[in-house]
Coordinates of C-alpha atoms and ligand atoms in Angstrom, one line a residue:
M23 CA 14.3 -4.1 5.5
S24 CA 16.4 -2.1 7.6
S25 CA 16.1 -2.2 11.6
S26 CA 17.8 1.3 11.7
T27 CA 16.7 4.6 13.9
A28 CA 16.2 7.9 12.2
S29 CA 19.6 8.8 13.3
E30 CA 21.8 10.0 10.7
S31 CA 24.6 7.8 11.5
S32 CA 22.2 4.8 11.2
P33 CA 24.0 2.4 8.7
K34 CA 22.0 2.5 5.4
T35 CA 20.7 -0.1 3.9
S36 CA 22.4 -0.6 0.3
N37 CA 20.2 -0.7 -2.9
F38 CA 20.7 -0.3 -6.5
L39 CA 21.0 3.0 -6.6
R40 CA 23.9 2.9 -3.9
Q41 CA 25.7 0.3 -5.9
I42 CA 25.7 2.2 -9.4
I43 CA 26.7 5.3 -7.2
E44 CA 30.0 3.3 -6.0
S45 CA 30.8 1.9 -8.9
D46 CA 30.7 5.3 -10.8
L47 CA 32.9 6.6 -7.9
E48 CA 35.0 3.8 -8.0
K49 CA 35.6 4.1 -11.5
G50 CA 35.4 7.3 -11.6
T51 CA 32.8 7.7 -14.3
Y52 CA 32.6 11.7 -13.6
A53 CA 35.7 12.2 -11.9
N54 CA 37.0 14.5 -14.5
R55 CA 34.0 16.9 -14.2
R56 CA 34.0 20.6 -13.7
W57 CA 31.5 23.1 -12.4
A58 CA 31.2 26.9 -13.1
G59 CA 29.1 27.9 -10.0
S60 CA 26.3 27.2 -12.0
P61 CA 24.4 25.8 -14.5
G62 CA 25.6 25.6 -18.3
D63 CA 26.9 24.2 -21.2
A64 CA 29.9 22.9 -22.0
T65 CA 32.1 26.2 -22.6
H66 CA 30.6 27.6 -19.4
Q67 CA 31.3 24.3 -17.2
A68 CA 34.9 23.8 -18.8
A69 CA 36.0 27.3 -17.5
G70 CA 35.4 26.2 -13.8
V71 CA 36.8 23.7 -11.3
A72 CA 37.0 20.2 -10.5
D73 CA 33.5 19.8 -9.0
P74 CA 33.7 19.7 -5.7
A75 CA 30.4 17.5 -5.5
R76 CA 31.3 13.9 -6.1
I77 CA 27.9 13.5 -7.2
R78 CA 24.8 15.8 -8.4
T79 CA 21.2 14.7 -8.1
R80 CA 18.0 16.7 -8.0
F81 CA 14.7 16.9 -7.0
P82 CA 12.4 18.3 -9.3
P83 CA 8.9 19.3 -9.0
E84 CA 6.7 21.1 -11.2
P85 CA 5.3 23.6 -9.4
N86 CA 1.6 22.9 -9.7
G87 CA 0.1 21.8 -5.9
Y88 CA 1.8 20.4 -2.5
L89 CA 4.2 18.4 -1.7
H90 CA 3.0 14.5 -0.8
V91 CA 4.5 11.3 0.8
G92 CA 5.4 9.6 -2.2
H93 CA 7.8 13.4 -2.9
A94 CA 8.8 12.7 0.8
K95 CA 10.4 9.7 -0.4
S96 CA 11.9 11.3 -3.6
I97 CA 13.2 14.3 -1.7
C98 CA 14.8 11.6 0.6
I99 CA 16.1 9.4 -2.3
N100 CA 18.0 12.5 -3.7
F101 CA 18.8 14.3 -1.3
G102 CA 20.0 11.7 1.1
L103 CA 22.1 9.8 -1.6
A104 CA 23.8 13.2 -2.1
R105 CA 24.7 14.1 1.7
D106 CA 25.9 10.1 1.8
Y107 CA 28.4 10.3 -0.7
G108 CA 29.6 14.2 -0.6
G109 CA 27.5 15.1 -3.2
V110 CA 24.9 17.8 -3.9
C111 CA 21.2 17.6 -4.3
H112 CA 19.7 20.7 -6.7
L113 CA 16.2 21.3 -6.0
R114 CA 14.8 22.4 -9.4
F115 CA 11.7 23.8 -10.1
D116 CA 10.3 22.3 -13.2
D117 CA 8.5 25.0 -15.0
T118 CA 8.4 24.7 -18.7
N119 CA 5.1 24.1 -19.0
P120 CA 3.3 27.8 -19.0
E121 CA 0.7 28.7 -17.0
K122 CA 0.8 26.0 -14.2
E123 CA 2.8 28.0 -11.8
D124 CA 1.8 30.0 -8.5
T125 CA 4.6 31.5 -6.0
E126 CA 2.0 29.5 -3.4
Y127 CA 3.3 26.3 -4.6
V128 CA 7.0 27.5 -5.1
N129 CA 7.1 28.9 -1.3
S130 CA 5.6 25.3 0.1
I131 CA 7.7 23.4 -2.0
I132 CA 10.8 24.8 -0.3
D133 CA 9.2 24.8 2.9
A134 CA 8.8 21.1 2.5
V135 CA 12.2 20.4 1.8
K136 CA 13.3 22.3 4.7
W137 CA 11.0 21.1 7.1
L138 CA 12.5 17.3 5.7
G139 CA 15.8 18.6 7.1
F140 CA 17.4 19.1 3.5
N141 CA 19.0 21.5 2.2
W142 CA 20.3 22.7 -1.2
S143 CA 22.6 25.4 -0.4
Q144 CA 26.2 25.7 -1.7
P145 CA 28.8 27.9 -1.7
G146 CA 27.9 30.9 -3.8
N147 CA 24.4 29.7 -4.7
D148 CA 21.3 28.9 -2.1
Q149 CA 19.0 29.2 -5.0
A150 CA 16.7 26.9 -6.1
Y151 CA 17.1 26.4 -10.1
Q152 CA 14.5 27.3 -12.4
A153 CA 14.1 25.3 -15.9
S154 CA 12.3 28.2 -17.1
N155 CA 15.8 29.8 -16.6
Y156 CA 17.2 27.4 -20.1
F157 CA 14.8 28.3 -22.5
D158 CA 17.7 30.1 -24.1
F159 CA 20.0 27.1 -24.0
M160 CA 17.2 25.2 -25.3
Y161 CA 16.2 26.8 -28.0
R162 CA 19.9 26.7 -28.8
A163 CA 20.1 23.2 -28.5
A164 CA 17.2 22.8 -30.9
E165 CA 18.4 24.5 -34.0
Y166 CA 21.6 22.5 -33.4
L167 CA 19.7 19.6 -33.7
V168 CA 17.8 20.9 -36.7
E169 CA 21.0 22.0 -38.6
A170 CA 22.9 18.6 -37.8
G171 CA 19.7 16.6 -39.8
H172 CA 18.6 15.5 -36.2
A173 CA 15.1 17.8 -36.1
Y174 CA 12.3 18.7 -38.7
V175 CA 9.5 20.7 -38.7
D176 CA 6.6 18.4 -39.3
E177 CA 2.7 20.5 -40.3
Q178 CA 0.9 17.3 -39.7
T179 CA -2.1 17.4 -37.6
A180 CA -2.7 16.4 -34.9
E181 CA -4.7 13.1 -35.9
Q182 CA -2.2 12.6 -38.7
M183 CA 0.8 12.7 -36.2
R184 CA -1.2 10.5 -34.1
V185 CA -2.4 7.9 -36.9
N186 CA 1.1 8.3 -38.2
R187 CA 2.8 7.2 -35.4
G188 CA 1.3 3.8 -35.4
D189 CA 1.2 1.6 -32.4
F190 CA 3.0 -1.4 -30.3
G191 CA 2.1 -3.7 -33.4
K192 CA 2.9 -1.4 -36.1
P193 CA 5.6 0.5 -37.3
G194 CA 4.7 4.4 -37.8
V195 CA 4.7 6.0 -41.1
N196 CA 7.3 8.7 -42.0
S197 CA 6.0 12.2 -42.6
P198 CA 5.5 13.8 -45.7
F199 CA 7.9 16.8 -44.1
R200 CA 10.5 15.2 -42.9
E201 CA 12.7 14.8 -45.8
R202 CA 12.8 18.7 -45.4
T203 CA 16.9 19.7 -45.5
P204 CA 17.9 21.4 -42.6
A205 CA 18.3 24.8 -44.3
E206 CA 14.1 25.2 -45.0
N207 CA 14.0 23.3 -41.6
L208 CA 15.9 25.9 -39.7
V209 CA 13.7 28.5 -41.3
K210 CA 11.0 27.3 -40.3
F211 CA 11.7 27.4 -36.9
R212 CA 12.7 30.2 -36.7
D213 CA 9.6 31.1 -37.6
M214 CA 8.0 29.2 -35.5
R215 CA 9.6 31.3 -32.6
D216 CA 9.4 34.6 -33.9
G217 CA 5.1 34.6 -34.0
K218 CA 4.8 33.7 -38.0
Y219 CA 2.2 30.6 -37.5
E220 CA -0.9 29.8 -35.1
D221 CA -0.7 27.6 -31.9
G222 CA -0.8 23.6 -32.5
S223 CA -0.4 24.4 -36.5
M224 CA 3.0 22.3 -36.3
V225 CA 5.9 21.5 -33.8
L226 CA 9.3 20.4 -34.0
R227 CA 9.8 16.5 -34.0
A228 CA 13.5 15.0 -32.8
K229 CA 14.4 13.1 -36.5
I230 CA 15.1 9.3 -35.3
D231 CA 12.9 5.8 -36.5
M232 CA 9.7 5.8 -37.2
A233 CA 9.7 1.9 -37.0
S234 CA 11.7 1.8 -33.5
P235 CA 9.9 -1.0 -31.3
N236 CA 9.7 2.0 -28.7
I237 CA 7.3 4.2 -29.6
N238 CA 8.4 7.2 -27.6
M239 CA 11.5 7.1 -30.3
R240 CA 9.6 7.7 -32.8
D241 CA 9.9 11.4 -33.5
P242 CA 8.9 12.7 -30.5
A243 CA 7.9 16.1 -30.6
I244 CA 10.4 18.4 -28.8
Y245 CA 9.0 22.0 -29.4
R246 CA 5.4 23.6 -29.6
I247 CA 3.4 26.7 -30.8
R248 CA 1.9 28.0 -27.5
R249 CA 1.4 31.4 -27.0
A250 CA 1.0 31.4 -23.2
T251 CA 2.4 34.5 -20.5
H252 CA 5.2 32.4 -18.5
H253 CA 5.4 33.5 -15.2
N254 CA 9.1 33.7 -15.3
T255 CA 10.0 34.3 -18.8
G256 CA 6.9 36.8 -19.6
D257 CA 5.5 36.6 -23.3
A258 CA 9.4 36.0 -24.6
W259 CA 9.0 32.8 -26.3
C260 CA 5.8 31.7 -27.5
I261 CA 7.1 28.1 -28.2
Y262 CA 7.9 25.8 -25.3
P263 CA 10.3 22.5 -24.9
M264 CA 8.3 19.3 -24.4
Y265 CA 8.9 17.9 -20.9
T266 CA 11.0 14.9 -22.6
Y267 CA 13.3 17.2 -24.5
A268 CA 13.3 19.9 -21.5
H269 CA 13.9 17.7 -18.9
P270 CA 17.9 16.2 -20.0
I271 CA 18.5 19.5 -21.1
E272 CA 17.9 20.5 -17.4
D273 CA 19.9 18.1 -15.8
A274 CA 23.3 18.1 -18.4
L275 CA 23.4 22.2 -17.5
E276 CA 23.0 21.3 -13.4
Q277 CA 26.0 18.8 -14.7
I278 CA 23.5 16.3 -12.8
T279 CA 25.3 12.4 -12.8
H280 CA 22.6 10.8 -11.7
S281 CA 18.7 11.5 -12.8
I282 CA 17.0 9.3 -10.8
C283 CA 12.9 9.8 -11.4
T284 CA 10.3 6.9 -11.2
L285 CA 9.7 3.8 -13.4
E286 CA 7.1 5.4 -15.6
F287 CA 9.5 7.2 -17.4
E288 CA 11.6 3.9 -17.9
D289 CA 10.2 4.0 -21.8
Q290 CA 11.5 7.8 -22.2
R291 CA 14.9 6.6 -21.4
P292 CA 16.0 5.6 -25.2
F293 CA 15.5 9.6 -25.7
Y294 CA 17.4 10.9 -22.8
E295 CA 20.7 8.8 -24.4
W296 CA 19.8 10.0 -27.4
L297 CA 19.4 13.5 -26.9
M298 CA 22.3 13.8 -24.3
D299 CA 24.8 11.4 -27.0
R300 CA 23.3 14.4 -29.7
L301 CA 24.3 17.3 -28.1
C302 CA 27.3 16.3 -26.1
E303 CA 29.0 15.2 -30.1
G304 CA 27.9 18.2 -31.4
G305 CA 30.1 20.3 -28.4
L306 CA 26.8 21.8 -26.6
L307 CA 27.2 19.6 -23.4
S308 CA 30.0 18.2 -21.7
S309 CA 30.8 14.6 -21.3
P310 CA 29.7 12.6 -19.8
P311 CA 26.4 13.6 -19.4
P312 CA 24.2 12.7 -16.7
H313 CA 22.3 9.1 -16.8
Q314 CA 18.7 8.3 -16.1
Y315 CA 17.8 5.5 -13.4
E316 CA 14.2 4.7 -12.3
F317 CA 12.7 3.4 -9.7
A318 CA 8.9 2.0 -8.2
R319 CA 7.2 4.9 -7.1
L320 CA 5.4 5.1 -3.5
N321 CA 2.0 3.5 -3.0
L322 CA 0.6 3.6 0.1
T323 CA -2.8 1.9 1.1
Y324 CA -5.6 4.2 2.0
V325 CA -3.7 6.9 0.2
I326 CA -3.6 8.9 -3.2
T327 CA -0.5 10.7 -4.5
S328 CA -1.2 12.3 -7.4
K329 CA -1.3 16.2 -7.1
R330 CA -4.2 16.4 -9.2
K331 CA -6.5 14.8 -7.0
L332 CA -4.9 15.9 -3.6
A333 CA -6.2 19.1 -6.0
Q334 CA -9.9 17.9 -6.2
L335 CA -10.0 16.9 -2.4
V336 CA -9.1 20.4 -1.4
Y337 CA -11.3 22.0 -3.9
D338 CA -14.1 20.4 -3.6
H339 CA -13.9 20.9 0.3
R340 CA -13.8 17.2 1.0
V341 CA -11.3 18.6 3.4
S342 CA -10.5 21.6 4.7
G343 CA -7.2 22.6 3.1
W344 CA -3.8 21.2 1.8
D345 CA -3.3 20.6 5.3
D346 CA -5.6 19.2 6.8
P347 CA -4.5 16.5 8.7
R348 CA -5.8 13.9 7.0
M349 CA -3.8 14.8 3.2
P350 CA -1.0 12.6 2.3
T351 CA 1.1 16.0 1.8
I352 CA 3.7 17.4 3.5
V353 CA 1.6 20.1 5.1
G354 CA -0.8 17.7 6.1
L355 CA 1.4 14.9 7.8
R356 CA 3.0 17.7 9.8
R357 CA -0.3 19.5 11.1
R358 CA -1.1 15.5 11.9
G359 CA 1.7 14.9 13.8
Y360 CA 4.6 13.6 11.7
T361 CA 8.2 14.7 12.4
P362 CA 10.9 14.5 9.8
E363 CA 12.7 11.8 11.2
S364 CA 9.3 9.4 11.3
L365 CA 9.4 10.4 7.3
Q366 CA 13.0 9.8 7.0
L367 CA 12.5 6.6 9.1
F368 CA 9.9 5.4 6.3
A369 CA 11.9 6.3 3.4
E370 CA 14.3 4.3 4.7
R371 CA 12.7 1.8 5.6
I372 CA 10.9 1.2 2.7
G373 CA 14.5 1.1 0.5
V374 CA 14.3 1.5 -3.3
T375 CA 13.3 -0.7 -5.5
K376 CA 12.4 -1.5 -9.2
S377 CA 9.3 -2.9 -9.1
D378 CA 6.1 -1.2 -7.8
S379 CA 4.0 -2.7 -4.8
W380 CA 2.0 -1.1 -2.3
I381 CA 3.1 -0.4 1.1
D382 CA 1.3 -0.5 3.9
Y383 CA -0.1 2.2 5.6
G384 CA 0.5 0.7 9.0
T385 CA 4.6 1.1 7.9
L386 CA 3.8 5.0 7.7
E387 CA 2.3 4.7 11.4
A388 CA 4.8 2.6 12.9
C389 CA 7.7 5.2 11.9
L390 CA 6.0 7.8 13.6
R391 CA 5.3 6.1 16.9
E392 CA 9.0 5.0 16.8
D393 CA 9.9 8.4 16.6
L394 CA 7.5 9.6 18.9
E395 CA 7.8 6.7 21.3
A396 CA 11.6 8.1 22.8
K397 CA 10.1 11.9 22.5
A398 CA 6.9 12.7 23.1
H399 CA 6.3 14.4 26.7
R400 CA 3.8 12.1 28.7
G401 CA 0.3 13.5 30.1
M402 CA -3.2 12.1 31.1
A403 CA -6.5 12.6 29.1
V404 CA -9.7 12.0 29.3
L405 CA -11.3 11.2 26.0
N406 CA -15.0 10.5 27.4
P407 CA -14.9 11.8 30.3
V408 CA -17.4 10.5 33.9
K409 CA -17.2 11.7 37.3
L410 CA -15.6 9.9 39.9
V411 CA -16.0 10.6 43.1
L412 CA -13.9 9.6 46.1
T413 CA -16.7 9.6 48.8
N414 CA -14.9 9.2 51.4
W415 CA -11.4 12.3 50.6
D416 CA -13.4 14.9 53.2
E417 CA -12.5 12.7 55.9
V418 CA -9.6 11.2 55.1
M419 CA -7.9 13.7 53.4
G420 CA -9.7 17.0 54.7
A421 CA -12.4 18.5 53.4
G422 CA -11.6 20.2 49.9
H423 CA -8.1 19.1 50.1
L424 CA -6.0 18.9 46.8
E425 CA -3.1 16.9 47.1
P426 CA -0.2 17.2 44.5
C427 CA 1.4 15.2 42.4
S428 CA 3.9 14.9 39.8
Q429 CA 6.0 12.5 37.6
P430 CA 8.2 12.6 34.8
A431 CA 7.5 13.8 31.4
L432 CA 9.6 11.6 30.3
P433 CA 9.5 7.2 31.5
H434 CA 12.9 6.7 29.3
P435 CA 15.1 10.1 29.5
P436 CA 18.0 9.8 27.0
E437 CA 20.7 9.4 29.0
G438 CA 22.5 12.1 30.9
M439 CA 19.1 14.1 30.3
A440 CA 18.9 16.5 33.3
P441 CA 16.7 17.5 34.8
V442 CA 14.4 15.1 33.7
P443 CA 10.9 17.0 32.9
A444 CA 8.1 16.3 35.2
R445 CA 4.6 17.0 35.6
H446 CA 2.6 18.9 38.2
F447 CA -1.4 18.0 38.6
T448 CA -3.3 17.5 41.8
I449 CA -5.9 14.9 43.1
G450 CA -8.8 15.6 45.1
K451 CA -12.3 15.0 45.8
K452 CA -13.8 14.3 42.4
V453 CA -11.5 13.6 39.1
W454 CA -12.5 12.7 36.0
I455 CA -12.7 9.6 33.5
D456 CA -12.9 7.7 31.0
R457 CA -16.2 6.3 30.4
E458 CA -14.6 3.3 29.3
D459 CA -13.0 2.2 32.2
F460 CA -16.2 2.0 35.0
E461 CA -18.1 -1.3 34.7
E462 CA -21.6 -1.9 36.4
V463 CA -21.1 -5.6 35.6
P464 CA -17.7 -6.3 34.3
P465 CA -17.0 -8.6 31.4
K466 CA -14.3 -11.5 31.9
G467 CA -11.4 -10.7 32.3
Y468 CA -12.1 -6.5 32.6
K469 CA -9.6 -5.9 35.5
R470 CA -10.3 -1.9 35.7
L471 CA -13.2 -0.3 37.7
F472 CA -16.2 -2.3 39.0
P473 CA -17.8 -2.6 42.1
R474 CA -15.4 -3.8 45.0
N475 CA -12.4 -3.9 42.7
K476 CA -9.6 -1.7 43.8
V477 CA -7.4 0.4 40.8
R478 CA -4.9 2.6 40.8
L479 CA -5.3 6.1 39.7
K480 CA -2.5 6.4 37.1
G481 CA 0.6 8.4 39.6
G482 CA -1.9 8.8 42.5
Y483 CA -4.3 6.9 44.9
V484 CA -4.9 2.7 44.9
I485 CA -9.1 3.4 45.1
E486 CA -12.2 1.5 45.5
C487 CA -14.9 1.4 43.6
T488 CA -18.2 1.1 45.3
G489 CA -21.0 2.3 43.0
C490 CA -22.4 4.5 40.8
T491 CA -24.7 7.0 40.7
K492 CA -27.4 7.0 37.6
D493 CA -29.8 9.2 36.4
A494 CA -33.9 8.9 35.3
D495 CA -32.8 7.3 32.3
G496 CA -30.4 4.8 33.8
E497 CA -27.4 6.3 32.6
I498 CA -24.4 6.6 34.6
T499 CA -23.4 10.4 36.0
E500 CA -21.2 9.1 38.5
V501 CA -19.0 6.3 39.3
L502 CA -17.9 6.6 43.0
A503 CA -14.9 4.8 45.1
T504 CA -13.0 5.3 47.8
V505 CA -9.5 6.7 48.4
V506 CA -6.9 3.8 50.1
P507 CA -4.7 5.9 52.3
D508 CA -1.2 6.0 52.5
T509 CA -0.7 4.8 48.7
K510 CA 0.1 7.6 47.1
S511 CA 2.4 6.9 43.7
G512 CA 6.2 7.0 44.3
T513 CA 5.7 7.6 48.4
P514 CA 7.2 5.0 50.7
G515 CA 4.5 2.0 51.0
S516 CA 2.4 2.6 48.2
E517 CA 2.9 -0.5 46.7
T518 CA 1.9 -3.3 49.4
I519 CA -1.7 -2.9 48.3
K520 CA -1.1 -4.7 45.0
V521 CA -3.8 -3.8 42.0
K522 CA -4.3 -5.5 38.3
A523 CA -5.2 -2.2 36.4
A524 CA -3.7 1.4 36.2
I525 CA -6.5 3.8 35.2
T526 CA -5.6 7.4 33.5
W527 CA -7.7 10.5 35.0
V528 CA -7.2 14.4 35.3
G529 CA -8.9 16.5 38.4
V530 CA -11.8 18.2 38.3
A531 CA -9.8 21.2 40.2
D532 CA -7.1 21.1 37.2
G533 CA -8.3 19.6 34.2
V534 CA -8.7 21.7 31.3
N535 CA -11.2 21.1 28.4
A536 CA -9.7 20.8 25.4
E537 CA -10.8 20.3 21.7
V538 CA -9.9 17.2 20.3
R539 CA -9.9 16.2 16.5
M540 CA -9.9 12.2 16.3
Y541 CA -8.8 11.6 12.9
D542 CA -10.0 8.2 10.8
R543 CA -7.6 7.2 7.6
L544 CA -9.6 9.3 4.7
F545 CA -10.6 6.4 2.6
L546 CA -12.4 3.3 3.2
D547 CA -11.0 1.2 0.0
P548 CA -7.0 0.4 0.7
Q549 CA -6.4 1.2 -3.2
P550 CA -8.7 4.4 -3.5
D551 CA -8.0 5.6 -7.3
A552 CA -6.5 2.3 -8.2
G553 CA -8.1 1.0 -11.7
G554 CA -9.5 3.9 -12.6
K555 CA -11.9 4.2 -9.4
D556 CA -13.2 6.6 -8.7
F557 CA -11.7 7.6 -5.0
I558 CA -14.5 10.0 -3.6
E559 CA -16.6 7.1 -3.4
S560 CA -14.6 5.6 -0.4
L561 CA -14.6 8.9 1.3
N562 CA -14.9 7.6 4.9
P563 CA -17.5 9.8 6.3
N564 CA -15.9 9.3 10.0
S565 CA -12.6 10.5 9.1
L566 CA -12.6 13.2 11.8
K567 CA -14.6 13.3 15.1
V568 CA -14.8 16.2 17.5
I569 CA -14.9 15.8 20.6
T570 CA -13.8 18.0 24.1
A571 CA -11.5 15.7 26.0
I572 CA -10.3 17.4 29.6
V573 CA -6.3 17.1 29.9
E574 CA -4.2 17.8 32.8
P575 CA -2.3 20.9 32.9
S576 CA 1.0 20.2 31.3
L577 CA -0.8 18.8 28.4
A578 CA -2.9 22.7 28.4
Q579 CA 0.7 23.9 28.1
A580 CA 2.2 22.2 25.4
R581 CA 3.3 24.9 22.2
P582 CA 1.7 24.6 19.1
D583 CA 3.4 21.8 17.1
D584 CA 4.6 20.1 19.9
K585 CA 3.9 16.3 20.0
L586 CA 2.6 14.1 22.6
Q587 CA 1.4 11.2 24.2
F588 CA -1.8 11.0 26.2
E589 CA -1.0 8.1 28.3
R590 CA -3.1 4.8 26.7
H591 CA -5.1 7.1 23.7
G592 CA -1.7 7.2 21.8
Y593 CA -0.1 10.1 20.2
F594 CA -1.4 13.7 19.5
V595 CA 0.1 17.1 18.5
A596 CA -1.0 20.2 19.5
D597 CA -2.6 21.8 16.1
R598 CA -0.3 24.4 14.8
L599 CA -2.7 27.1 13.7
D600 CA -5.0 27.2 16.5
H601 CA -3.6 25.8 19.4
T602 CA -3.4 28.1 22.2
T603 CA -3.0 27.1 26.0
D604 CA -6.4 29.4 27.0
K605 CA -8.1 26.8 24.1
P606 CA -6.2 23.7 23.6
V607 CA -7.0 21.9 20.1
F608 CA -5.2 18.3 19.3
N609 CA -5.2 16.1 16.8
F610 CA -4.6 12.9 16.7
A611 CA -1.4 11.8 15.1
V612 CA -1.5 7.8 15.7
G613 CA -2.2 5.4 18.5
L614 CA -0.3 3.4 20.9
K615 CA 1.2 -0.4 19.8
D616 CA -0.3 -1.9 22.4
S617 CA -3.2 1.2 23.3
W618 CA -5.1 -1.0 26.1
A619 CA -3.5 -2.7 28.6
K620 CA -5.5 -4.7 30.2
Ligands
LIG701 P1 2.1 13.8 -9.3 O1 1.4 13.1 -9.8 O2 1.6 14.2 -7.7 O3 2.1 15.7 -9.7 P2 4.5 14.2 -10.2 O4 5.5 13.0 -10.2 O5 3.6 14.9 -11.8 O6 3.6 13.7 -9.5 P3 6.5 16.1 -10.0 O7 6.2 17.3 -9.5 O8 6.5 16.2 -11.4 O9 5.3 15.4 -9.0 O10 7.2 15.0 -8.9 C1 8.7 15.6 -8.4 C2 9.2 14.4 -8.0 O11 8.8 13.7 -7.4 C3 9.8 13.4 -9.5 O12 11.2 13.5 -9.8 C4 8.8 12.0 -9.2 O13 9.6 11.2 -10.0 C5 8.5 12.1 -7.2 N1 7.5 11.6 -7.5 C6 6.1 11.9 -7.5 N2 5.5 11.0 -7.1 C7 6.0 9.9 -6.6 C8 5.7 8.8 -5.5 N3 4.6 8.8 -5.6 N4 7.0 7.9 -5.5 C9 8.0 8.9 -5.7 N5 8.4 9.5 -6.3 C10 7.4 10.8 -7.1
LIG702 MG1 4.5 15.9 -12.9

């Protein structure tokens, strides 16, 4: 565990990936790589210069949804390693699967990576890479495999292939088409490409070992026939590469050194290596090829991290959209008040491991709290208002008098900050206080307002409670108190009267009504979708409560996306889309650790 701050200069905790990279750098494993300025095969790269990037990593999302907190971990790992070791991280859209792409998703991914504080541009290239641009090479590499006797066209039905693959305890059975000659296979494969066969009637398979204990090595399919219009290549192709074949090639063409993925791909690594070795020995790819390393994906309690399931929440209107502040998407977290620094800190703190585990949701919240503690401007807000009347005000302060008050907006400003931002508000005869801050009959230990007790109105005066008024139903309508003159915060002698509590308040004269969206976790079950559970069943029916609060003027003046601390209540963010100074809207981000100072 690291105790570092979100700052980039903080020391990074070592992990197995850092050790591998440091060892590769020391040994010079990739020192002789060349880079022609763009992705390409061995000939293309050989014509380039010595690669100025000491390592190359990549973040390869499929543009089929919005990125979530798990992707944030992967982004921080891949871009963070490249940054720390003088390398480059590629943003690559893994768009080899036709039909699924949507420019809305592409743009949202670009925004998310940039917002998290990373960028992929290099001299001469500020474009993200696109896997579908490599279809020509992928096809050429497949023809090479066919010609070298490493791949064959299989005409078994899907069902026959499934049965003949065997299972964990049972070796597979060779396909009757496995011994075709390379020349026959080449003709067949070209006919596949030329659209002479039906979708699904045959596939191209790597010829490896049907008895391998690793089922992924039992002649995996590498090309299938699929008549679908691709968003980038249109109808140029009716055959498409399988993901397990396409992905290593994408890495290799981009001269990736360390290809970092989640643990579920561990069993694919032997095929990754097999394919790289074949294409290097054929001279198609430059050596040494990239290597795959696996780390544990992020599992966060009370959170779902599957684009498909998150999409279901959106399309079923369980949430207001991908950017609903309850969503674990990067756009949702952002709208909830999360900062790039808080997510970087989170990624750093949870570290990189090789075994799956669940991270407590509180760890994420703590990172936000830590980041906002120093940054968020303070202000007072009353979430559950009741009026407090200072019955002697007119007499001691003057009828209708409004006394100006001022407090620092940052209690612990960064060293050298000048001027320290200040807030200004007024106090008069009537102020709003939180309903919970008054008890007619105080429970034991209660230190806030109750008859004959004195408290300080934070940043204002000491007051003494005298009672309350009630309506016909016995509901409290006003709390009554008297102001103690000459106790205004920050004036000489103001501390002579000692009180046990300071309560927050907002002046009736200058308080501003605000919509406050009180969010809670979206699910009640800490593992909402574990073991195939129906996550819809554990949706929290009270995950959103909209209230009207009254805030001090400085809070209403916030700009959209400003993070604020409502003193004693927690951190809030001015909603990016809906907040205006005329009609303020705040989202609850995270509570204070010690939210209720007695
Ligand atoms: P999903 O199931 O949500 O669609 P995915 O893995 O299919 O996730 P991709 O777009 O393929 O989504 O992911 C891009 C990268 O993000 C991959 O390298 C993947 O390993 C990584 N990634 C996805 N989910 C997580 C997670 N929960 N924790 C860490 N990394 C993740
Ligand atoms: Mg995926």
